[in-house]
Amino acid sequence: MKKLVFIILLVLLQGSVSNAQQLSPRTIIDFNNDWKFFLGDTAIAKEPGYNDNSWRTLNLPHDWSIEGEFSEKHPGTPNQAALPTGIGWYRKTFTLPATAKDRNVFIEFDGVYRNSEVWINGHYLGKRPNGYISFSYDITPWCDSGAAQQVIAVKVDNSAQPSSRWYTGSGIYRNVRLVVANKIAIDQWGTFITTPNISKHVAIVRVQATINNTNGNIGQGSLYTYIYDAAGTLVSKGYSSLNGAPGWPSGKSTYTYSTAINAPKLWSVETPYLYKAVTRVMVNGKVVDEYVTPFGIRYFNFDVQQGFSLNGKQLKILGVCMHHDLGALGAAVNVRAMERQLQLLKEMGCNAIRTAHNPPAPEFLDLCDKMGFLVMDEAFDMWRKKKNKFDYNVDFEQWHKQDLEDQIRRDRNHPSVFIWSIGNEIREQFDSTGIPITKELVNIVKQLDTTRPVTSALTETDTTKNFIYQANALDLMGMNYNQQLYPEFLQRYPGKKFLATETMSALASRGHYDMPSDSIRFWPLKGQKFVEKGNPDFTVSAYDHVAAYWGSTHEQTWKIIKQYEFLSGLFVWSGFDFLGEPVPYPWPARSSYYGIIDLAGFPKDAYYMYQSEWSSKPVLHLFPHWNWTPGKEVDVWAYYNNADEVELFLNNRSLGVKRKQPLDIHVQWRVKYEPGTLKALARKNGQIVSVKMTNTAGEPARLELVPDRKILHADGKDLSFVTIRIVDKNGNLVPDAANNLTVEISGEGVLAGMDNGYPASLESFKVPSHKAYNGLCLAIIQSKQKAGPIRVTFHAPGLPSGTILLQSQ
Ligand code: GAL
């Protein structure tokens, strides 16, 4: 009998699914293509009749700063990558889709940097100063019906500088879409799905849905939420009647109802299992809206003594901080480029990201959900007190409430998001104005989400002087740097839960090595105890022995964090090099040296340190390169795991066996250089488990081309990242090769950017020619919207050209 009821229920559920699909009550339209762009200010461009024929046609997302030339004179300064900012206008002429008849039409922007103002058909829709926030406008009342042409105009004003401590990009740099929905529909970010009770047998799923009724009197209404597992099987269904609820029938009203999933599959960093909730609004027997919310089921806890646990299992948070730029692509959102960054970090063993110091693109969080990263989602880098004259301090007063609410509402269904941060190194921590603002911001978050802890990344460790701490409103004590205090954290801050929200600020240029490697150096150049003069070519040694004076080397802080259970984890500054903040060098340095991975996406040596410590992959990484002046004393380092010892050989002569002592992170030899082959053997229980060799390289002889993918989607967005290795005749990487490369592309692809990871290069990212740096260069090839072969040829004077074939389909 039970079985029969179940089958009938299933049939009923599936019946309404196909019914809903036929009606397609909500249309989401990609609105990125065919915009007109003008770099400069022209106020009349908001008028619908303005003639924009002479403007450039482009597809969004678009960042005009990255297209510019580097110059010391740009008002953004090298801290913002020495690229241009200014004012730009975008316009798009379009007709409404047929589905728009008698419906509401919204335009959604995921982010516009900065001070966007939007007009539809000459009518002013509004302004959003915050460049990292998502927002939308209802354009229905100002659109002409039928086949009439509509004109959207967007002014972007990023002219007041300096406005940031890092590169922001300029323009409509995230996705834009049109949403066509019925007069009765779920609001933007109108669902909130939580899982308040989770056991092995069942998870309770609580759905909160906000309906916007702009239709007046509507009759009988109900809400259904269908839950599908990752295979697309319907596993549960929740229901609420709309009638009789307060607010109904007109305006916005929120409904809450619960359902259950049997034997739930949990989301974790190893198995990021996702469910999908499809919420339908039914009125008088018809589906009037359908809204999809991916979500995950997981629980976690921060414990004073035991640190962090996910789904009941202790887990060290092994995180990195990430700014939003994508290297040579600038700030313009590209899903494949973000995915590549996350893949590299995942391979390293990283399990968490801090979005420094602003809300990320929504697709970034989608990727974290799918790939298994925890995310600390950060709101602000400043409140009322500025860090730069024209930063968010000028907008905080008027906008912080709305911006923070919009961030929480947009991001609170992502299983990856596990911490809200209300600010990074906020100046108000130093005086009593910090108390009321902290309380207010925490309260704003808690009104919308009580399932995640709130933190703020603090630097003032003396609690009597830290007023954000004194507000006593944070769930987690986020500490930036100050690693020497971590071991005594429990005594210093009794009852507080620890998280190292930012650590290290170690510095390195990929492939550059200064001896001796055991002299630890701290920047900046002047006034510090450890003074380092710097190199004339703006390089920093890549042995892990250079750091900003407020931070540490990678090893120093990691050794502390790994030792104590109560230290729940850390976020390393930073995962990748990013544009701007070129500490320790002045111009022409224009991007950072902090990354574990360089700006082009090439790992520095520290990457393998983390991989050997954070992942279970077998690692044996030997460095530096083997091209030195004969007789020079060279430090040879190896990172390894899953082995007892490493033996080093030079030209087949043993230089001795080394074993890491407890707490050692690497082993090291000092070797008098002679050309030839350096070889490391790792042994476990006396058996060789891995071998690494580095040969002295000869002159550059050819180009080795390594695309990360050969097949691209013909969607005009997909990318192939092609690494160009300058090798000698035997295939050894030439470690100081700086050959000039030019690229020619034919077929269905274009060049999206070139880079070599050198932070002081002033070559434009967008021209088809670039030098290699320490043997490597990167070309990013983008598909067009048409399928077909893509032929990519690289030329370097004096070397044979190299060609690869890609396929867009
Ligand atoms: C921190 C700051 C980061 C970055 C870093 C560089 O104090 O939060 O944004 O500036 O220093 O070391």
PDB file of N, CA, C and O and ligand atoms in Angstrom, residues 165 357 424-425 480-481 502 505 550 573 581 594, ligand 1:
ATOM      1  N   ARG A 165      43.389  49.898  -3.326  1.00  0.00           N
ATOM      2  CA  ARG A 165      44.764  49.467  -3.033  1.00  0.00           C
ATOM      3  C   ARG A 165      45.230  48.396  -4.015  1.00  0.00           C
ATOM      4  O   ARG A 165      46.327  47.897  -3.914  1.00  0.00           O
ATOM      5  N   HIS A 357      38.898  41.864  -1.364  1.00  0.00           N
ATOM      6  CA  HIS A 357      38.232  42.170  -0.104  1.00  0.00           C
ATOM      7  C   HIS A 357      36.843  42.659  -0.469  1.00  0.00           C
ATOM      8  O   HIS A 357      36.434  43.741  -0.114  1.00  0.00           O
ATOM      9  N   ASN A 424      38.003  44.014   6.028  1.00  0.00           N
ATOM     10  CA  ASN A 424      39.425  43.700   6.125  1.00  0.00           C
ATOM     11  C   ASN A 424      40.205  44.870   6.706  1.00  0.00           C
ATOM     12  O   ASN A 424      40.146  45.983   6.168  1.00  0.00           O
ATOM     13  N   GLU A 425      40.936  44.613   7.755  1.00  0.00           N
ATOM     14  CA  GLU A 425      41.850  45.602   8.343  1.00  0.00           C
ATOM     15  C   GLU A 425      41.211  46.993   8.359  1.00  0.00           C
ATOM     16  O   GLU A 425      41.779  47.983   7.889  1.00  0.00           O
ATOM     17  N   ASN A 480      44.763  38.783  11.122  1.00  0.00           N
ATOM     18  CA  ASN A 480      45.703  38.893  10.004  1.00  0.00           C
ATOM     19  C   ASN A 480      47.121  38.955  10.580  1.00  0.00           C
ATOM     20  O   ASN A 480      47.401  39.754  11.488  1.00  0.00           O
ATOM     21  N   TYR A 481      48.004  38.117  10.046  1.00  0.00           N
ATOM     22  CA  TYR A 481      49.429  38.124  10.435  1.00  0.00           C
ATOM     23  C   TYR A 481      49.568  37.880  11.951  1.00  0.00           C
ATOM     24  O   TYR A 481      48.771  37.165  12.504  1.00  0.00           O
ATOM     25  N   GLU A 502      44.404  36.135   7.279  1.00  0.00           N
ATOM     26  CA  GLU A 502      45.408  36.510   6.267  1.00  0.00           C
ATOM     27  C   GLU A 502      46.792  36.264   6.848  1.00  0.00           C
ATOM     28  O   GLU A 502      47.072  36.652   7.980  1.00  0.00           O
ATOM     29  N   SER A 505      52.228  36.931   3.260  1.00  0.00           N
ATOM     30  CA  SER A 505      52.778  38.018   2.445  1.00  0.00           C
ATOM     31  C   SER A 505      54.255  37.753   2.157  1.00  0.00           C
ATOM     32  O   SER A 505      55.111  38.634   2.278  1.00  0.00           O
ATOM     33  N   TRP A 550      55.517  42.647   7.915  1.00  0.00           N
ATOM     34  CA  TRP A 550      54.357  42.340   8.760  1.00  0.00           C
ATOM     35  C   TRP A 550      53.949  40.872   8.646  1.00  0.00           C
ATOM     36  O   TRP A 550      53.064  40.429   9.365  1.00  0.00           O
ATOM     37  N   TRP A 573      48.151  34.955   2.008  1.00  0.00           N
ATOM     38  CA  TRP A 573      48.217  36.090   1.086  1.00  0.00           C
ATOM     39  C   TRP A 573      49.391  35.864   0.165  1.00  0.00           C
ATOM     40  O   TRP A 573      50.523  35.954   0.633  1.00  0.00           O
ATOM     41  N   GLU A 581      49.434  46.613  -6.405  1.00  0.00           N
ATOM     42  CA  GLU A 581      50.158  46.398  -5.141  1.00  0.00           C
ATOM     43  C   GLU A 581      51.509  45.713  -5.355  1.00  0.00           C
ATOM     44  O   GLU A 581      51.765  44.622  -4.830  1.00  0.00           O
ATOM     45  N   TYR A 594      53.232  38.538  -4.281  1.00  0.00           N
ATOM     46  CA  TYR A 594      52.798  37.737  -3.134  1.00  0.00           C
ATOM     47  C   TYR A 594      52.328  36.330  -3.500  1.00  0.00           C
ATOM     48  O   TYR A 594      52.183  35.477  -2.638  1.00  0.00           O
TER      49      TYR A 594
HETATM   50  C1  GAL B   1      47.344  43.184   4.108  1.00  0.00           C
HETATM   51  C2  GAL B   1      46.082  43.564   3.337  1.00  0.00           C
HETATM   52  C3  GAL B   1      46.095  42.982   1.940  1.00  0.00           C
HETATM   53  C4  GAL B   1      47.419  43.215   1.301  1.00  0.00           C
HETATM   54  C5  GAL B   1      48.507  42.624   2.145  1.00  0.00           C
HETATM   55  C6  GAL B   1      49.877  42.757   1.536  1.00  0.00           C
HETATM   56  O1  GAL B   1      47.538  43.984   5.193  1.00  0.00           O
HETATM   57  O2  GAL B   1      44.952  43.098   4.004  1.00  0.00           O
HETATM   58  O3  GAL B   1      45.074  43.554   1.175  1.00  0.00           O
HETATM   59  O4  GAL B   1      47.592  44.588   1.176  1.00  0.00           O
HETATM   60  O5  GAL B   1      48.503  43.288   3.381  1.00  0.00           O
HETATM   61  O6  GAL B   1      50.856  42.300   2.397  1.00  0.00           O
END
